[in-house]
CSV table of C-alpha atoms in Angstrom, one decimal:
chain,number,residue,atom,x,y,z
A,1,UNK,CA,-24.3,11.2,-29.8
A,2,UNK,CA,-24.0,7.7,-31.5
A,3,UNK,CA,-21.9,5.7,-29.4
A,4,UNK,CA,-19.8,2.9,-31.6
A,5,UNK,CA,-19.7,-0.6,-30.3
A,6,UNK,CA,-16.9,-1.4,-29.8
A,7,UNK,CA,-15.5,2.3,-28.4
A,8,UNK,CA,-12.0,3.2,-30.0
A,9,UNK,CA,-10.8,4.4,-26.6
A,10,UNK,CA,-9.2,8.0,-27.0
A,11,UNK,CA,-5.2,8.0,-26.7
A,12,UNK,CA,-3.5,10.9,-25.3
A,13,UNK,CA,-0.6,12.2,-27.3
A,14,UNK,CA,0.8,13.7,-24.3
A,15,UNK,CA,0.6,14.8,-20.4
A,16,UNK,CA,-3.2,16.1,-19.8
A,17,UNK,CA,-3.3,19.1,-17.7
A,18,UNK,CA,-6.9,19.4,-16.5
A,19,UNK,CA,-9.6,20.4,-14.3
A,20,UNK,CA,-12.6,18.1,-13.7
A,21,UNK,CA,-16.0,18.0,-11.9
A,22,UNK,CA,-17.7,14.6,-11.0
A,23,UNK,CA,-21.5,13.7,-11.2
A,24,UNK,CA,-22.5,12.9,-7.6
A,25,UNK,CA,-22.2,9.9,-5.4
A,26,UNK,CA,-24.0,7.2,-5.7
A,27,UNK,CA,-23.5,5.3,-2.1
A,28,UNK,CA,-24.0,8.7,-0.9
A,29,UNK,CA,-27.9,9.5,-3.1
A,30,UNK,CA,-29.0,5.9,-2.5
A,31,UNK,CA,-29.1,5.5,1.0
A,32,UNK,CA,-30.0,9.8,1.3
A,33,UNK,CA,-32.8,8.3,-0.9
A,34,UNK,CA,-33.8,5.2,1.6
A,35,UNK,CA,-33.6,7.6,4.3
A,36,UNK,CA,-35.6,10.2,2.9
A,37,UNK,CA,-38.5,7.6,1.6
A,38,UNK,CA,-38.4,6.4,6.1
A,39,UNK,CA,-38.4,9.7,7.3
A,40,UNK,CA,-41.1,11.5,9.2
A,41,UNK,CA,-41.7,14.6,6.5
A,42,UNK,CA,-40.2,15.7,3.6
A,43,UNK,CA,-36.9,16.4,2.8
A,44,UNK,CA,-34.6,17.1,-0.3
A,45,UNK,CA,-31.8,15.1,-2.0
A,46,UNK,CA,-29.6,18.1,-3.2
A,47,UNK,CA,-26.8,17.6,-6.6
A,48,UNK,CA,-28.3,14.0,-6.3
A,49,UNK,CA,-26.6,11.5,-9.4
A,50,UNK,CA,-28.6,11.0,-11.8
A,51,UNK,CA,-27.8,7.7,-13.4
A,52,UNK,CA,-29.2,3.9,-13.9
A,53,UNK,CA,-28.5,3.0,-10.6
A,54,UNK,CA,-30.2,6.0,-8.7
A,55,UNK,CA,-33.1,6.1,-11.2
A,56,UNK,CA,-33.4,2.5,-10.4
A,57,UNK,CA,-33.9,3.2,-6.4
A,58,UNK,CA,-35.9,6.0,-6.9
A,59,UNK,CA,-38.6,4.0,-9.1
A,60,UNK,CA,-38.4,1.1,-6.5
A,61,UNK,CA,-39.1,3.3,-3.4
A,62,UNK,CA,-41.9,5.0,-5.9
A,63,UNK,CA,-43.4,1.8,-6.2
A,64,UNK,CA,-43.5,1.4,-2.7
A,65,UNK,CA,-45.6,4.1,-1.9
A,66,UNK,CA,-43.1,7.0,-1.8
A,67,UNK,CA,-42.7,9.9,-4.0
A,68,UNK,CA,-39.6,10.7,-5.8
A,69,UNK,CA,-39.7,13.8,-8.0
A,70,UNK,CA,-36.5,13.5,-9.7
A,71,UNK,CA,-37.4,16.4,-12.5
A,72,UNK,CA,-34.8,18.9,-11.2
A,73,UNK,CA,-30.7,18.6,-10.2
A,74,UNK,CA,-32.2,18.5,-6.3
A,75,UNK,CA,-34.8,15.6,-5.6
A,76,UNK,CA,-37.8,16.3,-3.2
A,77,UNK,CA,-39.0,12.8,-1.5
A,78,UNK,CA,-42.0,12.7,0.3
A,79,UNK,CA,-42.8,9.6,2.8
A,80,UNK,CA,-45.6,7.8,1.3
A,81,UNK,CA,-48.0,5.1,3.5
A,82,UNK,CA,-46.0,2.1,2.0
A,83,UNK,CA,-48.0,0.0,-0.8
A,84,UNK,CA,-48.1,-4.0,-1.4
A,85,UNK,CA,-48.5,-5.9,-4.8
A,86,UNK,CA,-45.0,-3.6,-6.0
A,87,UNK,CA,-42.6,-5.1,-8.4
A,88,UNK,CA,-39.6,-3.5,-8.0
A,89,UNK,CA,-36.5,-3.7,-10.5
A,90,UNK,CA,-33.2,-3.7,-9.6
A,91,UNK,CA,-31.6,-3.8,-12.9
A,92,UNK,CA,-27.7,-4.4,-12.1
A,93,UNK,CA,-27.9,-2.1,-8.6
A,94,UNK,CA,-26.7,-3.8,-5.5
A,95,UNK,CA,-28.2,-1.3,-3.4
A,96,UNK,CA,-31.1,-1.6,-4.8
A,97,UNK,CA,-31.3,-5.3,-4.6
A,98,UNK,CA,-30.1,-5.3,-1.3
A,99,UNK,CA,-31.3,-2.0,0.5
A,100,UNK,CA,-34.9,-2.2,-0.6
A,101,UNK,CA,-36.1,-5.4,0.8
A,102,UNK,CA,-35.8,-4.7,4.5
A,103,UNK,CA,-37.8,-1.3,3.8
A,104,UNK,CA,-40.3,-3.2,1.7
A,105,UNK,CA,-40.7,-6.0,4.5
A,106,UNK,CA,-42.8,-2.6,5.7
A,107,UNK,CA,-45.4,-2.8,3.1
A,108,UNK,CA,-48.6,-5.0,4.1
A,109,UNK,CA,-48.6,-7.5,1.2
A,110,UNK,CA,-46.3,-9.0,-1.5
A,111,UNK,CA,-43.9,-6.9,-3.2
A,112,UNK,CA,-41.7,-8.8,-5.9
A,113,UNK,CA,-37.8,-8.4,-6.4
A,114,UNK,CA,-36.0,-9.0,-10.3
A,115,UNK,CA,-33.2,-7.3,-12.6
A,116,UNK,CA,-31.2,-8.0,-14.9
A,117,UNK,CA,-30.0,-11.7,-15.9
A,118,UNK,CA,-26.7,-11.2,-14.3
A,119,UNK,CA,-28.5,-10.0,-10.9
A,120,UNK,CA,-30.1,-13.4,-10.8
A,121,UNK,CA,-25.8,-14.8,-9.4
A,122,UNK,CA,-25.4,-12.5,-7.8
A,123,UNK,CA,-25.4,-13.1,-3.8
A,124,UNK,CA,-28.8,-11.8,-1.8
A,125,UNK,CA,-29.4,-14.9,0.3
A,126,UNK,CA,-27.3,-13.5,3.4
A,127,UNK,CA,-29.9,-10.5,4.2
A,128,UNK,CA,-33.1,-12.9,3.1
A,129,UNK,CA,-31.6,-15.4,5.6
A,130,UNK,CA,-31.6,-12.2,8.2
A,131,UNK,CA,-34.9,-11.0,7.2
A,132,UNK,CA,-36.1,-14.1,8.0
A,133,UNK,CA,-34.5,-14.6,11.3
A,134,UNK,CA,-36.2,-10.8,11.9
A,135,UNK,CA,-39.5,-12.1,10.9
A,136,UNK,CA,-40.2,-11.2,8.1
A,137,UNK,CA,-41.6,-14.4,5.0
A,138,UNK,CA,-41.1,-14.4,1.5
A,139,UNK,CA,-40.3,-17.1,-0.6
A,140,UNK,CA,-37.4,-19.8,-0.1
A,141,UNK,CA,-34.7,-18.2,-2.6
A,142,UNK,CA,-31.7,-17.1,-2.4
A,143,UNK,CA,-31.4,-15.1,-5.5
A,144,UNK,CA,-33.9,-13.4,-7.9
A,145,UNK,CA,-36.3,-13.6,-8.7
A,146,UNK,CA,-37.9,-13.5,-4.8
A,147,UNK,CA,-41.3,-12.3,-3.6
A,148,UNK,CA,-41.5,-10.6,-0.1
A,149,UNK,CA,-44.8,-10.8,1.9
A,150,UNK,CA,-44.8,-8.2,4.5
A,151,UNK,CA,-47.3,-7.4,7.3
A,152,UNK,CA,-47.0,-3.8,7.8
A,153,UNK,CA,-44.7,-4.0,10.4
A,154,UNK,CA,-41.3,-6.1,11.3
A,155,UNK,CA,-40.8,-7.3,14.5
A,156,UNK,CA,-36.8,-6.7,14.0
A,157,UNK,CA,-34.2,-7.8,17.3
A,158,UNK,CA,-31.2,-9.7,16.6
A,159,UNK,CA,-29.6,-11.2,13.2
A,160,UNK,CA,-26.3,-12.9,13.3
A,161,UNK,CA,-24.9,-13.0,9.6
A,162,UNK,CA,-21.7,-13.7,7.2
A,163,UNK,CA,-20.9,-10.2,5.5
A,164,UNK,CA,-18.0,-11.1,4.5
A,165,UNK,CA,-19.4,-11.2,0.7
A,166,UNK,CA,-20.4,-7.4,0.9
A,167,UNK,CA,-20.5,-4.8,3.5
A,168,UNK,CA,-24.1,-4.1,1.8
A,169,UNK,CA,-25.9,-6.7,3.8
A,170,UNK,CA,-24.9,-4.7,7.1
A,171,UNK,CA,-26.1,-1.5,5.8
A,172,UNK,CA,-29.2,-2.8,4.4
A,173,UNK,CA,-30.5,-3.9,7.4
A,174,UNK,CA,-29.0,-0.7,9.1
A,175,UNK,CA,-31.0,1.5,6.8
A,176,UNK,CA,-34.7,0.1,7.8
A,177,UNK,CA,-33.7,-0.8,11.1
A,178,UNK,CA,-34.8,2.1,13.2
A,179,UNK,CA,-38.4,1.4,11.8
A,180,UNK,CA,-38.7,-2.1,12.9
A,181,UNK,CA,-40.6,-2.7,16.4
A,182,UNK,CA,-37.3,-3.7,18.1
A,183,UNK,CA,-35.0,-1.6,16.0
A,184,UNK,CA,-31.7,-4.3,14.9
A,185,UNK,CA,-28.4,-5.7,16.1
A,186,UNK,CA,-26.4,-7.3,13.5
A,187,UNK,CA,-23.4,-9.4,14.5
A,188,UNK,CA,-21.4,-10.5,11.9
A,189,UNK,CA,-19.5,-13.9,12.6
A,190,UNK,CA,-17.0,-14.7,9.6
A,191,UNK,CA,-13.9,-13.6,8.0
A,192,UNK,CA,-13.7,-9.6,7.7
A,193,UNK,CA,-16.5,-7.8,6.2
A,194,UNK,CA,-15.4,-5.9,3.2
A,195,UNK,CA,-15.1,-2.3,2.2
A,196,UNK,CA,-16.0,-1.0,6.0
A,197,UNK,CA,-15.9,2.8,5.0
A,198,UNK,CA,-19.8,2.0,2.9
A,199,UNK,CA,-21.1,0.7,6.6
A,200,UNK,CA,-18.9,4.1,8.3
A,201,UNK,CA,-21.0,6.5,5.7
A,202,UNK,CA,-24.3,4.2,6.5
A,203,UNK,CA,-23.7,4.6,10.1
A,204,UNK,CA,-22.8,8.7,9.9
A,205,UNK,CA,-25.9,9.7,7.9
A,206,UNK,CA,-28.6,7.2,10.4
A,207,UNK,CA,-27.1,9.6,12.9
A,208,UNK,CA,-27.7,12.6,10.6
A,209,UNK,CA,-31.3,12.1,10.8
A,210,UNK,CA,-31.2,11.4,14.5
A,211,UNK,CA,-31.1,7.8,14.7
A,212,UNK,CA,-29.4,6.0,17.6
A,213,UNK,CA,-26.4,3.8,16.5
A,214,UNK,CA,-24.2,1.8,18.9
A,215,UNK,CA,-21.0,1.0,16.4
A,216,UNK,CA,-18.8,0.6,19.6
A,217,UNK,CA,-18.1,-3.4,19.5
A,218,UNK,CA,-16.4,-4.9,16.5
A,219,UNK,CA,-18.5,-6.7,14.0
A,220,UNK,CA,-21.4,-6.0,15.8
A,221,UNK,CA,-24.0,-2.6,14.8
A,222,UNK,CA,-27.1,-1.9,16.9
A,223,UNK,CA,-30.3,0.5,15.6
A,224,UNK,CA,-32.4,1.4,18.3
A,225,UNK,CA,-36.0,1.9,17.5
A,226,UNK,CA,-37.8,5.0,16.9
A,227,UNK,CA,-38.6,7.5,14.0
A,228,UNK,CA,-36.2,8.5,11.0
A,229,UNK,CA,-36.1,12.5,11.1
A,230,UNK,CA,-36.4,14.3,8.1
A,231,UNK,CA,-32.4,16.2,6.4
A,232,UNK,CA,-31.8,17.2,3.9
A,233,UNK,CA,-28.6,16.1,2.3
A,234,UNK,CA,-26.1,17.3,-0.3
A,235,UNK,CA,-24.5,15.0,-2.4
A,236,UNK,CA,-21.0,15.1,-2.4
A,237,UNK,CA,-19.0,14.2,-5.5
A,238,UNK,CA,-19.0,10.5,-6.3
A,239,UNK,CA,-14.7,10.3,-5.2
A,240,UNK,CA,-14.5,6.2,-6.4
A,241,UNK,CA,-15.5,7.8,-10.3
A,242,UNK,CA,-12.9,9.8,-9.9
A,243,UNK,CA,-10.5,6.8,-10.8
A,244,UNK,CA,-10.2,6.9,-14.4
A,245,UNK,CA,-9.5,11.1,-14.3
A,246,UNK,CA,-6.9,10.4,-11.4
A,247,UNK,CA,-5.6,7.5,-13.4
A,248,UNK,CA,-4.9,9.6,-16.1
A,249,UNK,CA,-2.8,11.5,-14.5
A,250,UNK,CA,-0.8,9.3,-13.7
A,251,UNK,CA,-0.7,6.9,-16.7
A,252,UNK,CA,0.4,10.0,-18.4
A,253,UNK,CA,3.1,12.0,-16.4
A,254,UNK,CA,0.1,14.5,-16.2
A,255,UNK,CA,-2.2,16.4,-13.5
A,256,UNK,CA,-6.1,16.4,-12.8
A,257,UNK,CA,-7.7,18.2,-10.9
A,258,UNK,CA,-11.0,16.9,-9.4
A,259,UNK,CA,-12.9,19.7,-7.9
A,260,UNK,CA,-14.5,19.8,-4.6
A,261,UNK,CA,-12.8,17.1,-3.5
A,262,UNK,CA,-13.9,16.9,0.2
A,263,UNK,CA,-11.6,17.8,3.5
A,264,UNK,CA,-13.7,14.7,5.4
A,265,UNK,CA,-15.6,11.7,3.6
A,266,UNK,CA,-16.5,8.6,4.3
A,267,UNK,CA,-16.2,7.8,0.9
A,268,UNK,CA,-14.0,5.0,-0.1
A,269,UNK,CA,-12.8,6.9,-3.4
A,270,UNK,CA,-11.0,8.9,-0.5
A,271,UNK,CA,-8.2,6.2,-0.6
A,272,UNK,CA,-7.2,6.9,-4.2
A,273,UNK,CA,-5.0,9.8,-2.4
A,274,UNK,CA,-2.7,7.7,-0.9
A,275,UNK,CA,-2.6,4.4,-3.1
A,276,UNK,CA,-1.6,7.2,-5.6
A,277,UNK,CA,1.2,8.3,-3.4
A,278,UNK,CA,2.3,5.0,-3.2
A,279,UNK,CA,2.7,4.4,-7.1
A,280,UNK,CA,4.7,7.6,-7.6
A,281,UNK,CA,2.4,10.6,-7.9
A,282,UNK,CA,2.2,14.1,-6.0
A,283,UNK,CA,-0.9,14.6,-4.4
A,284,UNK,CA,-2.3,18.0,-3.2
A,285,UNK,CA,-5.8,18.7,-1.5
A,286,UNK,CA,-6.4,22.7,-1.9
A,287,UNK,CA,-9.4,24.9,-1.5
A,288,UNK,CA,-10.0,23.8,-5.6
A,289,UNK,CA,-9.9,20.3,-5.1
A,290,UNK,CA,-8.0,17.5,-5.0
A,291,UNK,CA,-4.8,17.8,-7.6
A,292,UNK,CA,-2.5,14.9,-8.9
A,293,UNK,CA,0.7,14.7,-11.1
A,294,UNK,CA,1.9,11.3,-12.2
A,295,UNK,CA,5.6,10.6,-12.1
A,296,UNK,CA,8.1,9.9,-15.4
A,297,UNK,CA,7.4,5.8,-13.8
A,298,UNK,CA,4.7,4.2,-12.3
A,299,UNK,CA,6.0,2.3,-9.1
A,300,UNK,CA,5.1,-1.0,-8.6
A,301,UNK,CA,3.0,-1.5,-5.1
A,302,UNK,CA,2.2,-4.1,-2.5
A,303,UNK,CA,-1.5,-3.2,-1.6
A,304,UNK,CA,-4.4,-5.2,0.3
A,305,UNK,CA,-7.2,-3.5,-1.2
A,306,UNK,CA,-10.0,-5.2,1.3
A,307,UNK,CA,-11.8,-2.0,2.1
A,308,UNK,CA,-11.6,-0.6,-1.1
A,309,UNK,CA,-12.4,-3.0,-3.5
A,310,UNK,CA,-14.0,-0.8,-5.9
A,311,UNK,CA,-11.3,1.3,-6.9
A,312,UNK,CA,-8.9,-2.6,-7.7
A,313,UNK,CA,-10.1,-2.0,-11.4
A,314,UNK,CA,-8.3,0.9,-11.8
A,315,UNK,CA,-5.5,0.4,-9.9
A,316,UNK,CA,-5.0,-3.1,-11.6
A,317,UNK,CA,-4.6,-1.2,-15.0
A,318,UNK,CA,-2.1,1.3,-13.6
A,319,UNK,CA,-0.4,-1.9,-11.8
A,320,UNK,CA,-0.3,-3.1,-15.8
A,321,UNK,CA,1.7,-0.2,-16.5
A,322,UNK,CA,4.0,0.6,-13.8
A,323,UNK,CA,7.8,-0.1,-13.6
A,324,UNK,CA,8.0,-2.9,-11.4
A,325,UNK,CA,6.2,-5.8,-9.6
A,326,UNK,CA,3.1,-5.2,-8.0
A,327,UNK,CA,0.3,-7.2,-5.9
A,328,UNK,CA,-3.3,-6.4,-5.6
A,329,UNK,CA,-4.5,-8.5,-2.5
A,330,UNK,CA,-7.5,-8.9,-0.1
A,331,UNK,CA,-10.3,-8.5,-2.7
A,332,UNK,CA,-11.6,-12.2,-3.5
A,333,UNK,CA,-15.1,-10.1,-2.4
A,334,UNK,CA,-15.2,-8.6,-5.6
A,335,UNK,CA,-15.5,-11.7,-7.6
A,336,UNK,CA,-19.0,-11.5,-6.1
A,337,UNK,CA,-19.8,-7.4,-7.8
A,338,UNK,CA,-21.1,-6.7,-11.5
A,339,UNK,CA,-18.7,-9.5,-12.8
A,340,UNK,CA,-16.1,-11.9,-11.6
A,341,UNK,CA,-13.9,-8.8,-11.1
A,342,UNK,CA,-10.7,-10.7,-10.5
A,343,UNK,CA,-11.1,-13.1,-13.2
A,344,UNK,CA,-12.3,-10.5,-15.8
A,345,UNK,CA,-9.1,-8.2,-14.7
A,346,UNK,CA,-6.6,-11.2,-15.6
A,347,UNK,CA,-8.3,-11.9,-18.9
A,348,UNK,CA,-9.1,-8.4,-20.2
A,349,UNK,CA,-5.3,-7.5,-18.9
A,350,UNK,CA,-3.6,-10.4,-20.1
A,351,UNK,CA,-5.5,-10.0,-23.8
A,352,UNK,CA,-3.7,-6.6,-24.1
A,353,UNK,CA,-0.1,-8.1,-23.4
A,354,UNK,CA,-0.2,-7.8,-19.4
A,355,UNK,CA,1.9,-10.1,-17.3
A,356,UNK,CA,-0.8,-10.8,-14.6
A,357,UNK,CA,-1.6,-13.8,-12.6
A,358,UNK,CA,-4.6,-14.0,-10.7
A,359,UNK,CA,-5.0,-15.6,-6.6
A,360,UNK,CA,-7.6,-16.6,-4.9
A,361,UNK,CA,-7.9,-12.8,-3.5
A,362,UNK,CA,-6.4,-10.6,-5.9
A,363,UNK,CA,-3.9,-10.2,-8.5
A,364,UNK,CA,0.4,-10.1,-9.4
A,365,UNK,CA,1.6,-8.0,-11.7
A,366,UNK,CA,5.1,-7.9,-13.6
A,367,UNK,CA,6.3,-5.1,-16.0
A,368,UNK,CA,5.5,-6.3,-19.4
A,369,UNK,CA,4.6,-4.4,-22.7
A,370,UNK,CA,1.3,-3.3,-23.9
A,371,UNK,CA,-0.7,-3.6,-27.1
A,372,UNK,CA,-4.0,-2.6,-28.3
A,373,UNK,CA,-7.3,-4.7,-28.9
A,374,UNK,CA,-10.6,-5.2,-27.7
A,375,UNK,CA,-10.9,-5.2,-23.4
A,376,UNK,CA,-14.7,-6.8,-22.7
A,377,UNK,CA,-16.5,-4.9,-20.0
A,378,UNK,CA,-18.8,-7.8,-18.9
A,379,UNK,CA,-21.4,-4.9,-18.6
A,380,UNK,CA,-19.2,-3.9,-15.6
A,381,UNK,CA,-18.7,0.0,-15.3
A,382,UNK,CA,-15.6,-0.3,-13.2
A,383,UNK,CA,-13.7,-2.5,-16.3
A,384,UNK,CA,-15.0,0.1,-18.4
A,385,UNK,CA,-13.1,2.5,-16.2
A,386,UNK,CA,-9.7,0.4,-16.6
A,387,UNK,CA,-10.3,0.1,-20.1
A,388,UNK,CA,-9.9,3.5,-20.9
A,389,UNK,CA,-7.0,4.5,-18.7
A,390,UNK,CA,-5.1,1.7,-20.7
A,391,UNK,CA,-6.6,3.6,-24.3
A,392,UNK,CA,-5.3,6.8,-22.7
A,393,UNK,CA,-1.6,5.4,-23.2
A,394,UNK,CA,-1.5,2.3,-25.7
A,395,UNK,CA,-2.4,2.3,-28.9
A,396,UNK,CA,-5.8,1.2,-30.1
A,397,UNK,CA,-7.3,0.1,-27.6
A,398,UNK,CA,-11.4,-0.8,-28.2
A,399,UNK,CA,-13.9,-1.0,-25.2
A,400,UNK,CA,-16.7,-3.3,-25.9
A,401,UNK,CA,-20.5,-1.7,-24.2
A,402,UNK,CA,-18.8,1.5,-22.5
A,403,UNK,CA,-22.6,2.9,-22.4
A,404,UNK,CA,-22.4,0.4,-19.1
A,405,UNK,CA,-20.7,3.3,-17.3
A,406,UNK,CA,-23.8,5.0,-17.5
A,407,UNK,CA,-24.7,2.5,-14.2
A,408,UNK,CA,-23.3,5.4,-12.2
A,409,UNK,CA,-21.6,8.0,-14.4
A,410,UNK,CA,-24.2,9.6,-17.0
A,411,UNK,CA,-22.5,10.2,-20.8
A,412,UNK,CA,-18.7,9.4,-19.3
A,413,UNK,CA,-18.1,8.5,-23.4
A,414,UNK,CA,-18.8,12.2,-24.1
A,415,UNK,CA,-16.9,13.2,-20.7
A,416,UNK,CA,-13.9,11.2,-21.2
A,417,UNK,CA,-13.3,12.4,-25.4
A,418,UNK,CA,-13.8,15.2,-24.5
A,419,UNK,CA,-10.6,15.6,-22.0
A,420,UNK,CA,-8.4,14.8,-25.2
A,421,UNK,CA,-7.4,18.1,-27.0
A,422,UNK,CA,-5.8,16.6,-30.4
A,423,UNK,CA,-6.8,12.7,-28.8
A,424,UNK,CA,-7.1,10.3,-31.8
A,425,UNK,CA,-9.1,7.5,-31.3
């Protein structure tokens, strides 16, 4: 399927009244991947996603000396004696730019780190700073391009850091930590780390595999050293790309269905049940999955979105639509993710008629009426996602590069159209 550039977003001509199934997590198959690559034997990577960002991770572990066979729906990874001279691409993939390293710092010789131009602003130097203070060299940088020159082995110990950028740089160093001679103790010393249910699912798989984890003091995670045991995981469904299907829901008075939505996750698409709620919608979990029915009116909300940052771009369009006042809040962190979220948000908004002001660390929204035109995705999945809940409800709308969804949702284009019985575009 041709994709055109820029998308005519499809507009529903009423309530959709539908049942969905999601590709698989991503947070959830990258680190199952990390762990699988520092295990002691084999294991398998079961319903993993398959999509730019987990291809990405896969190929970077590969080049490292592991092997990924990613041929099937379940991926087999087999530890591999780690390799130097690897180049390893992290396209637009924060986990991959910042989970990889402190496994590569195990390789015995240089492996170097790029991506994509916009990858070269975004911030890295927090866990370089760290591997450093773990001993670990590589070049004086703090953004890509880097080269790392590892010795075969890290010494590891004690790293204080400022996480409050991304909770990434915790789990990162998490992740390898168990391998390094004197496993890891990160403190973090700053304002609060950000989304704290991606270090939560970090922490509950290391212990999957057996690894000793001390989470017990605030701010402050400690690895113990010793072996990685093989487990096999299964992927649950990726709950933060359920977003745009929730949000239509209730942008349209309708009801979704996700399917196997999960009882218990650490996933922090899990919060999309009760920011929901909050704006007006009935939400059910059943053995099916998780349903919701949007209301006749959006309600405006008050909503620190710290933890959750991922999910602001969606909840900033229904925010665009909803019947009162509303204020995003707590997420100048995600000025630092694919794009200047907050800024792109009040731009891209604004353009299609929203009254929206944006603050240092998030955004206020007033009830104001909606027209079409283009929405700029700034090769940012997650705008892409806000785009089209807008398209779903106001008239021609046009997403500019929605093939950037394919970061960690593969064809959502032919997924989303595809929802619209009679949709015109």
């Amino acid at each position: 399927m041709t994709i055109p550039d820029p998308w005519p977003a499809p507009r529903a001509l009423s309530p959709v009244d539908l049942t969905v199934s999601l590709p698989g997590s991503k947070s959830l198959t990258n680190r199952a991947l990390i762990l699988a690559a520092l295990a002691d034997a084999p294991s398998v990577v079961r319903r993993a996603l398959r999509s730019r960002d987990t291809v990405l991770m896969a190929a970077a572990l590969t080049a490292l000396g592991a092997a990924v066979d990613t041929s099937g729906s379940d991926w087999r990874v087999t530890p591999g004696p780690w390799r130097a001279d690897a180049e390893v691409d992290c396209g637009l993939a924060g986990t991959v730019m910042r989970f990889v390293p402190p496994v590569a710092a195990l390789a015995d010789g240089p492996v170097a780190f790029d991506g994509d131009p916009h990858m070269r602003n975004r911030p890295v130097g927090v866990m370089l700073d760290a591997l450093r203070g773990l001993g670990v060299r590589m070049d004086d940088t703090d953004r890509l391009p880097f080269t790392l020159h590892g010795t075969g082995s890290v010494r590891g110990g004690r790293v204080v850091i400022d996480a409050s950028a991304s909770s990434q740089f915790v789990s990162a160093l998490l992740l390898a930590g168990a391998r390094y001679e004197e496993g890891v103790d990160v403190v973090h010393d700053g304002p609060p780390v950000p989304s704290l249910p991606h270090i939560d699912m970090t922490v509950a798989m290391l212990r999957q595999h057996g690894v000793q984890v001390d989470a017990s003091v605030p701010d402050r995670w400690t690895v113990a050293p010793g072996p990685v045991k093989a487990v096999d995981h299964l992927i649950e469904p990726d709950l933060s790309n359920a977003g745009p299907f929730l949000g239509l829901a209730a942008a349209t008075g309708g009801r979704i269905t996700v399917r196997d939505w999960p009882a218990e996750t650490t996933q922090a698409g899990a919060a999309l049940r009760d920011i929901l709620s909050s704006m007006g919608c009935e939400v059910s979990l059943c053995e099916e999955g998780l349903t919701v029915t949007g209301p006749d009116r959006l309600v405006g909300v008050d909503l620190d979105l710290h933890d959750v940052g991922e999910l602001a771009p969606v909840v900033a369009a229904l925010c665009a639509l909803a019947d009162g006042p509303s204020h995003l809040r707590g997420i100048a962190h995600i000025r630092g993710h694919e794009t200047d979220r907050l800024a792109a948000l009040a731009t891209e908004l604004g353009a299609l008629g929203a009254d929206v002001t944006e603050h240092e660390d998030g955004l206020s929204f007033r009830p104001a009426p909606l027209h079409g035109g283009l929405f700029h995705t700034y090769s940012d999945h997650r705008m892409a996602h806000a785009a089209v809940v807008l398209g779903a409800v106001v008239d021609q709308v046009e997403v500019e590069n929605v093939t950037t969804t394919g970061k960690t949702f593969p064809d959502f284009p032919g997924t989303w159209s595809g929802l619209f019985t009679g949709a015109e575009g």
